[in-house]
Structure formats: C-alpha cells, structure tokens
Short mmCIF file of C-alpha atoms and ligand atoms in Angstrom, two decimals:
data_model
loop_
_atom_site.label_atom_id
_atom_site.label_comp_id
_atom_site.label_asym_id
_atom_site.label_seq_id
_atom_site.Cartn_x
_atom_site.Cartn_y
_atom_site.Cartn_z
CA MET R 277 34.67 190.63 45.27
CA PRO R 278 36.03 191.40 48.74
CA LEU R 279 35.74 195.01 49.84
CA SER R 280 39.04 196.92 49.61
CA GLU R 281 40.24 198.66 52.75
CA PHE R 282 39.73 202.03 51.09
CA ALA R 283 36.17 201.23 49.98
CA LEU R 284 35.35 199.86 53.42
CA ILE R 285 36.49 203.02 55.21
CA ASP R 286 34.81 205.23 52.62
CA ARG R 287 31.48 203.39 52.81
CA TYR R 288 31.11 202.91 56.55
CA PHE R 289 33.30 205.37 58.42
CA ARG R 290 33.83 208.53 56.38
CA ALA R 291 30.68 210.38 57.42
CA VAL R 292 29.89 209.46 61.01
CA GLY R 293 28.81 212.65 62.80
CA VAL R 294 29.58 216.18 61.58
CA ARG R 295 31.15 218.93 63.67
CA ALA R 296 32.29 222.43 62.77
CA ASP R 297 35.50 222.07 64.81
CA VAL R 298 36.94 219.37 62.49
CA ARG R 299 39.25 220.95 59.89
CA ASN R 300 40.16 217.57 58.43
CA GLY R 301 38.54 214.25 59.30
CA VAL R 302 38.75 210.73 57.87
CA GLY R 303 40.87 210.47 54.70
CA ASP R 304 44.20 212.11 55.40
CA ASP R 305 47.20 210.88 57.36
CA GLY R 306 45.83 212.52 60.46
CA ALA R 307 42.82 214.46 61.68
CA VAL R 308 43.10 218.22 62.20
CA LEU R 309 40.93 219.39 65.08
CA VAL R 310 40.21 222.78 66.62
CA PRO R 311 39.90 222.62 70.41
CA PRO R 312 37.89 225.42 72.04
CA PRO R 313 40.15 228.10 73.52
CA GLY R 314 40.52 228.06 77.28
CA GLU R 315 39.28 224.49 77.77
CA ASP R 316 41.12 221.38 78.93
CA LEU R 317 41.22 218.39 76.59
CA VAL R 318 40.08 215.06 78.07
CA ALA R 319 41.30 211.88 76.32
CA VAL R 320 40.04 208.32 76.95
CA VAL R 321 40.55 204.99 75.19
CA ASP R 322 39.05 201.52 75.65
CA THR R 323 39.40 198.19 73.85
CA LEU R 324 36.74 195.52 73.44
CA VAL R 325 37.93 192.01 72.54
CA GLU R 326 35.52 189.32 71.33
CA GLY R 327 35.06 186.60 73.94
CA VAL R 328 36.47 188.86 76.68
CA HIS R 329 34.27 191.98 76.63
CA PHE R 330 31.32 190.64 74.65
CA PRO R 331 30.12 187.11 73.84
CA PRO R 332 31.28 185.61 70.51
CA ALA R 333 28.86 186.26 67.62
CA SER R 334 27.19 189.21 69.40
CA ASP R 335 24.88 191.54 67.49
CA PRO R 336 27.30 193.82 65.56
CA ALA R 337 25.07 196.87 66.17
CA SER R 338 25.55 196.28 69.89
CA ILE R 339 29.33 195.90 69.49
CA GLY R 340 29.54 199.21 67.62
CA HIS R 341 27.33 200.93 70.19
CA ARG R 342 29.22 199.55 73.20
CA ALA R 343 32.67 200.29 71.77
CA LEU R 344 31.74 203.98 71.72
CA ALA R 345 29.49 203.93 74.82
CA VAL R 346 32.20 202.71 77.19
CA ASN R 347 34.38 205.66 76.12
CA LEU R 348 31.54 208.21 76.33
CA SER R 349 30.93 206.90 79.85
CA ASP R 350 34.54 207.63 80.82
CA VAL R 351 34.23 211.13 79.33
CA ALA R 352 30.99 211.67 81.28
CA ALA R 353 32.69 210.54 84.49
CA MET R 354 35.27 213.30 83.93
CA GLY R 355 32.48 215.88 83.66
CA ALA R 356 33.54 216.51 80.06
CA THR R 357 31.66 216.99 76.77
CA PRO R 358 32.72 214.49 74.08
CA ALA R 359 33.64 215.78 70.60
CA TRP R 360 35.83 213.47 68.49
CA ALA R 361 36.38 209.72 68.20
CA LEU R 362 39.04 207.50 66.61
CA LEU R 363 38.32 203.87 65.80
CA ALA R 364 40.93 201.10 65.45
CA LEU R 365 39.12 198.09 64.08
CA THR R 366 40.63 194.60 63.74
CA LEU R 367 38.36 192.27 61.77
CA PRO R 368 38.74 188.61 60.80
CA ARG R 369 37.11 189.44 57.42
CA ALA R 370 35.30 192.32 55.70
CA ASN R 371 31.71 191.07 56.03
CA GLU R 372 29.42 193.75 54.60
CA SER R 373 26.30 193.05 56.62
CA TRP R 374 28.37 192.87 59.83
CA LEU R 375 30.10 196.16 58.99
CA ALA R 376 26.84 197.90 58.10
CA ALA R 377 25.28 196.92 61.44
CA PHE R 378 28.44 197.78 63.39
CA ALA R 379 28.65 201.21 61.73
CA ARG R 380 24.96 201.82 62.43
CA GLY R 381 25.36 200.99 66.14
CA PHE R 382 28.46 203.19 66.39
CA GLY R 383 27.05 206.00 64.22
CA ASP R 384 23.65 206.27 65.89
CA LEU R 385 25.27 206.75 69.29
CA ALA R 386 27.91 209.14 67.88
CA ARG R 387 25.24 211.36 66.31
CA ALA R 388 23.11 211.25 69.48
CA HIS R 389 26.08 212.67 71.43
CA ASP R 390 27.28 215.06 68.70
CA VAL R 391 30.53 213.13 68.27
CA GLN R 392 32.37 212.99 64.92
CA LEU R 393 34.49 209.99 63.91
CA VAL R 394 37.66 211.69 62.65
CA GLY R 395 40.02 208.79 61.97
CA GLY R 396 41.16 205.31 62.80
CA ASP R 397 42.87 202.23 61.54
CA THR R 398 41.57 199.05 59.93
CA THR R 399 43.47 195.76 60.12
CA SER R 400 42.71 192.06 59.81
CA GLY R 401 42.95 189.63 62.72
CA PRO R 402 40.81 188.35 65.62
CA LEU R 403 37.86 190.72 66.26
CA SER R 404 38.91 193.60 68.48
CA ILE R 405 37.77 197.23 68.63
CA THR R 406 39.67 200.12 70.17
CA VAL R 407 37.99 203.52 70.40
CA GLN R 408 39.53 206.76 71.58
CA VAL R 409 37.33 209.74 72.44
CA LEU R 410 38.47 213.31 72.95
CA GLY R 411 36.34 215.86 74.76
CA PHE R 412 36.55 219.16 76.62
CA VAL R 413 35.98 220.58 80.03
CA PRO R 414 36.37 224.20 81.22
CA ARG R 415 39.90 224.68 82.49
CA GLY R 416 40.52 222.98 85.82
CA GLU R 417 36.93 221.74 86.20
CA ALA R 418 37.31 218.05 85.30
CA LEU R 419 35.77 215.66 87.85
CA LEU R 420 38.56 213.56 89.34
CA ARG R 421 38.42 210.41 91.43
CA THR R 422 40.61 211.99 94.08
CA GLY R 423 38.31 214.66 95.54
CA GLY R 424 36.12 212.56 97.88
CA ARG R 425 36.32 213.19 101.65
CA ALA R 426 34.87 211.42 104.71
CA GLY R 427 31.33 212.71 105.28
CA ASP R 428 30.51 213.13 101.58
CA SER R 429 27.38 211.31 100.42
CA VAL R 430 27.74 208.56 97.80
CA PHE R 431 25.30 208.50 94.87
CA VAL R 432 24.70 206.25 91.90
CA THR R 433 22.69 207.08 88.77
CA GLY R 434 20.02 204.78 87.31
CA THR R 435 19.51 201.17 88.39
CA PRO R 436 22.83 199.29 88.64
CA GLY R 437 22.86 195.51 88.17
CA ASP R 438 20.54 195.41 85.18
CA ALA R 439 23.31 195.07 82.60
CA ALA R 440 25.07 192.22 84.41
CA CYS R 441 21.77 190.36 84.74
CA GLY R 442 21.12 191.03 81.04
CA LEU R 443 24.49 189.49 80.18
CA SER R 444 23.65 186.45 82.34
CA LEU R 445 20.40 186.09 80.39
CA LEU R 446 22.25 186.31 77.07
CA GLN R 447 24.72 183.66 78.24
CA GLY R 448 22.04 181.35 79.66
CA ARG R 449 23.37 181.65 83.24
CA GLU R 450 20.08 183.22 84.28
CA SER R 451 16.87 181.58 82.97
CA GLY R 452 14.45 184.46 83.54
CA ARG R 453 11.71 181.83 83.86
CA GLY R 454 8.49 183.32 85.18
CA SER R 455 9.46 186.94 84.43
CA PRO R 456 7.57 189.05 81.86
CA PRO R 457 9.37 188.88 78.47
CA ALA R 458 9.40 192.70 78.18
CA MET R 459 11.37 192.92 81.45
CA LEU R 460 13.91 190.34 80.26
CA GLU R 461 14.31 192.22 76.99
CA ALA R 462 14.86 195.47 78.91
CA LEU R 463 17.63 193.81 80.97
CA ARG R 464 19.34 192.38 77.86
CA ARG R 465 19.22 195.82 76.25
CA ARG R 466 20.89 197.36 79.28
CA PHE R 467 23.92 195.18 78.48
CA LEU R 468 23.72 195.42 74.68
CA PHE R 469 22.98 199.16 74.40
CA PRO R 470 24.14 200.97 77.58
CA GLN R 471 23.33 204.71 77.58
CA PRO R 472 26.29 206.78 78.83
CA ARG R 473 25.38 209.46 81.39
CA SER R 474 26.80 212.40 79.44
CA GLY R 475 24.26 215.00 80.57
CA ILE R 476 24.61 214.27 84.28
CA GLY R 477 28.41 214.13 84.11
CA VAL R 478 28.55 217.70 82.80
CA GLN R 479 25.98 218.93 85.35
CA LEU R 480 28.01 217.44 88.20
CA ARG R 481 30.86 219.92 87.66
CA GLY R 482 31.11 222.12 90.71
CA ILE R 483 28.79 219.81 92.66
CA ALA R 484 30.44 216.36 92.89
CA SER R 485 33.69 216.08 94.86
CA ALA R 486 34.66 212.90 92.95
CA CYS R 487 33.19 210.73 90.19
CA ILE R 488 33.80 207.34 88.54
CA ASP R 489 31.83 205.37 85.98
CA VAL R 490 30.60 201.94 87.01
CA SER R 491 32.22 199.53 84.58
CA ASP R 492 33.52 196.81 86.92
CA GLY R 493 30.77 196.73 89.57
CA LEU R 494 29.51 199.37 91.99
CA ALA R 495 31.35 198.08 95.10
CA GLY R 496 34.70 197.72 93.32
CA ASP R 497 34.48 201.04 91.49
CA LEU R 498 33.40 202.87 94.66
CA ALA R 499 36.40 201.26 96.41
CA LYS R 500 38.67 202.81 93.75
CA LEU R 501 37.06 206.23 94.18
CA ALA R 502 37.29 206.09 97.98
CA GLN R 503 40.90 204.92 97.91
CA ALA R 504 41.83 207.69 95.46
CA GLY R 505 40.52 210.21 98.03
CA GLY R 506 42.39 208.54 100.90
CA CYS R 507 39.22 207.29 102.59
CA GLY R 508 36.75 204.38 102.69
CA ALA R 509 33.03 204.01 102.02
CA GLU R 510 29.90 202.55 103.57
CA ILE R 511 26.92 201.45 101.48
CA ASP R 512 23.45 200.71 102.88
CA VAL R 513 22.26 197.87 100.61
CA ALA R 514 18.65 198.67 101.56
CA LEU R 515 19.09 201.92 99.62
CA LEU R 516 20.33 200.30 96.37
CA PRO R 517 18.05 201.42 93.51
CA LEU R 518 17.18 197.96 92.12
CA SER R 519 14.90 197.91 89.08
CA ASP R 520 11.64 195.94 89.14
CA ALA R 521 12.94 193.94 86.18
CA LEU R 522 16.12 192.95 88.03
CA ARG R 523 14.18 191.96 91.16
CA ALA R 524 11.67 189.93 89.13
CA CYS R 525 14.33 188.13 87.11
CA ALA R 526 16.98 187.43 89.75
CA GLY R 527 15.18 187.64 93.12
CA GLU R 528 16.07 190.10 95.88
CA ASP R 529 19.41 188.63 97.07
CA ALA R 530 20.89 188.00 93.64
CA ALA R 531 19.62 191.41 92.51
CA GLU R 532 21.73 193.06 95.25
CA GLN R 533 24.69 190.95 94.23
CA TYR R 534 24.32 192.01 90.57
CA ALA R 535 24.07 195.66 91.59
CA LEU R 536 27.16 195.52 93.81
CA THR R 537 29.50 193.36 91.75
CA GLY R 538 27.95 192.97 88.29
CA GLY R 539 29.71 195.55 86.13
CA GLU R 540 28.80 196.78 82.62
CA ASP R 541 26.33 199.35 84.01
CA TYR R 542 28.05 202.52 82.76
CA GLU R 543 26.19 204.48 85.40
CA LEU R 544 28.03 207.17 87.37
CA CYS R 545 28.99 206.79 91.01
CA PHE R 546 29.86 210.13 92.61
CA THR R 547 30.27 211.87 95.94
CA VAL R 548 28.79 215.16 97.10
CA PRO R 549 29.82 217.21 100.17
CA PRO R 550 26.95 217.95 102.61
CA ALA R 551 26.77 221.66 101.67
CA ARG R 552 26.00 220.87 98.01
CA LEU R 553 23.38 218.13 98.44
CA GLY R 554 20.50 220.51 97.64
CA ALA R 555 21.72 220.88 94.05
CA LEU R 556 20.75 217.26 93.21
CA ARG R 557 16.99 217.47 93.74
CA GLY R 558 15.06 215.84 90.92
CA TRP R 559 18.06 214.10 89.33
CA PRO R 560 17.92 210.39 88.38
CA CYS R 561 20.34 209.36 91.12
CA THR R 562 20.10 207.74 94.54
CA ALA R 563 22.07 208.27 97.76
CA ILE R 564 23.41 204.85 98.82
CA GLY R 565 25.89 205.69 101.57
CA HIS R 566 28.83 207.83 102.73
CA LEU R 567 32.55 208.14 102.53
CA VAL R 568 34.21 207.36 105.88
CA GLU R 569 37.72 207.71 107.33
CA ALA R 570 38.51 203.97 107.56
CA PRO R 571 39.74 202.48 104.27
CA GLY R 572 37.79 199.83 102.35
CA VAL R 573 34.10 199.42 101.46
CA ARG R 574 31.68 198.20 104.11
CA LEU R 575 28.05 197.20 103.63
CA ARG R 576 25.15 197.76 106.00
CA ARG R 577 21.48 196.86 105.85
CA GLY R 578 19.95 199.59 108.00
CA HIS R 579 21.91 199.20 111.26
CA ASN R 580 23.23 195.68 110.57
CA VAL R 581 26.74 195.23 109.22
CA ILE R 582 27.01 192.73 106.37
CA GLU R 583 30.12 190.81 105.48
CA PHE R 584 30.70 191.00 101.80
CA SER R 585 32.55 188.83 99.33
CA HIS R 586 32.35 188.55 95.57
CA SER R 587 30.54 185.20 95.87
CA GLY R 588 27.89 186.45 98.28
CA PHE R 589 27.48 188.09 101.64
CA ASP R 590 26.65 186.86 105.17
CA HIS R 591 25.16 188.68 108.08
CA PHE R 592 27.21 188.72 111.23
CA GLY R 593 25.90 190.85 113.98
CA GLY R 594 23.37 193.49 114.58
P1 ADP C 761 47.48 205.48 56.76
O1 ADP C 761 48.08 204.31 56.05
O2 ADP C 761 48.00 206.80 56.33
O3 ADP C 761 47.42 205.29 58.25
P2 ADP C 761 44.90 204.39 56.33
O4 ADP C 761 44.75 203.81 54.97
O5 ADP C 761 45.12 203.47 57.48
O6 ADP C 761 45.98 205.54 56.26
O7 ADP C 761 43.61 205.25 56.63
C1 ADP C 761 43.14 206.20 55.71
C2 ADP C 761 42.25 207.17 56.42
O8 ADP C 761 41.11 206.48 56.91
C3 ADP C 761 42.89 207.86 57.61
O9 ADP C 761 42.36 209.16 57.67
C4 ADP C 761 42.39 207.06 58.79
O10 ADP C 761 42.31 207.87 59.94
C5 ADP C 761 41.02 206.64 58.30
N1 ADP C 761 40.56 205.35 58.87
C6 ADP C 761 41.11 204.13 58.71
N2 ADP C 761 40.39 203.18 59.34
C7 ADP C 761 39.36 203.82 59.92
C8 ADP C 761 38.25 203.41 60.72
N3 ADP C 761 38.06 202.11 61.07
N4 ADP C 761 37.39 204.35 61.15
C9 ADP C 761 37.59 205.66 60.84
N5 ADP C 761 38.58 206.10 60.07
C10 ADP C 761 39.46 205.21 59.62
MG1 MG C 762 46.62 203.59 59.09
#
C-alpha cells in the first residue's frame, strides 16, 4: 500500500533534530519558534533539482545531506549559527527505501549542526528539494560580501577543486586511472557529502571584512565578493591549496582549473584587513591573494600574469 502523505511526514520528518527554542515543530499549520533576544535572524534558501544540481539516480543519502549542506554553507558565510530548517520536497513517488536514506542523510547533518527540522511541504512531481534554514547572529555582526577593501588579504578554507573533480569522476568525465582508489573515493565524497564550514564562519565575525561561500567556483565567487566591495582581486595560483588527491587524479594544470572554476566546494572565501591577520594563525585556511583597486579578478603565478578563461589559461608575459 502506498505511504500516505501524513504517514510519510510522520515517519521520516517529524523528529529530525531537537531544540529547546522550538515551541511547535512539524505537525501544525506553521512552526512556532523563539529567536534569542537581541540577535539578528539570518534566512537562506536553496533548491536542488535532479539533473541540474545532482546527477539523476544519485545516492539519496547524499541528496538529503547536500540539500541541507548548501544552506548551512550560506549560513556559515554570513557568520551565523544555524537553528531551524524547513524542507519542501517534490517526489515522483513515495519510495520507502529512498525516503529512509534521504532522511538519514538530511538528519545526520542536521543533528551534527544542532539544527531542527520544523516544517515543510510534500508534493508529487519531478524530484526537487528546497530547504530553508534560519539562524542567528549577534545584532549587526553578520559577515557581508560588501566589506572588502583594496589591500585586504584573500583566504580560502580547505582544498577547493576536490568536489568538482569528484563530480567529474562520478560522471565519467575524469577516469582517475592510475590514482589510488582511496583518493578517488575521497574526491567523490567531497562532492556527495560536503561539510559546511559552520565553525569557521562564526569565528570570522569581527575578523573578516567580507565573506562568501564557494558554490560556483573560487574565481567567480571571489569576483562577486570583490565587486560587492567596489574593488577587484588578484590570486597567485601558486598559492592555491590543492589536495594531493586532486593533483594525483587530475594533474597539476587541471587541478588548478578545478580549484578556480569547479564549484560545489562549499568552502569559505573571505578577506581580512592587514591589522587583523594575526587572528588567523592555526586555522585551516590559506592566503591566496589580495583585493586591489582595479575591478575584476586577475591571476598571477609568482610574478607572471596569467590570462584566464573558463576553458583554460595562457601565459602572456613575465
Ligand atoms: P498544510 O496542508 O497545513 O500545509 P501539510 O499536510 O502540508 O499541512 O503538512 C503537515 C505538517 O507537516 C506541517 O507542519 C508541515 O510543516 C509538515 N511537513 C510537511 N512536509 C514536510 C517535510 N517534507 N518535512 C518536514 N515537515 C513537513
Ligand atoms: Mg502544506
């Protein structure tokens, strides 16, 4: 017998995460939530569509994880602490094993970040998942894209490019031949189960002048951050923190390309004024360049300027 909508919600979504600041969660017409006094509310929403944001027939645990992770990454980029999530789920059919795995992927990440699922909507149609997350930040302290100024250093967390290479492996566009299987698996997992940088986002309050999460590729997202601050940026590609796995799988040149244009990393890219650089010692982030007055993003390798396009880059001068 097909699962009724009520039974489906009750079985898979009623008890995801538990927080004391939820007066009324899943089950009523609306959720009743108690925001902490004196804090600003931060609201984000993102949609994943099958075939657009993840390959058809992807692991449902990964879909559930990513649907929440992309939102937690946006919250982290605002310097905020996530609290509540809403889930609008459109499903072609109520397949129990798919739902169980999806709810596990979503729920494990929600519990790990102390997020409670407080409501949503369930409809039938082509597979699509929309998640909204609400979080808090002390009044006036949210990290905006607009605060970067020429002279600020540009940082990125983690090792960008891994997730895009992992997606290429999953889609057969990258063979991975000759690379250790454990490295290939690590790259695939970076796409399937990205870990949002919640801890660092919160710690960056009062230190970073601007912050963005890397969803569309480091170069493009940095361009957005720089433009929002009315400046440009310069990256030294020799400083890019490429993982050993990415280098082994893709080779040095393609590894740089993945890191600059690949997307799906959900790392944070942020800027720090010179006077506050000391605060970052020991953090899992790497300085890769500077904001500059002239608009646009330029690439250097040491002293050489590199011309950059989305299909590759050429050296022209030294
Ligand atoms: P209504 O018709 O009043 O919108 P629904 O039957 O759609 O109510 O939903 C019943 C309850 O279940 C509501 O509290 C809603 O927020 C919640 N809900 C529905 N779908 C989901 C879902 N996919 N995840 C979490 N909560 C859900
Ligand atoms: Mg409804």
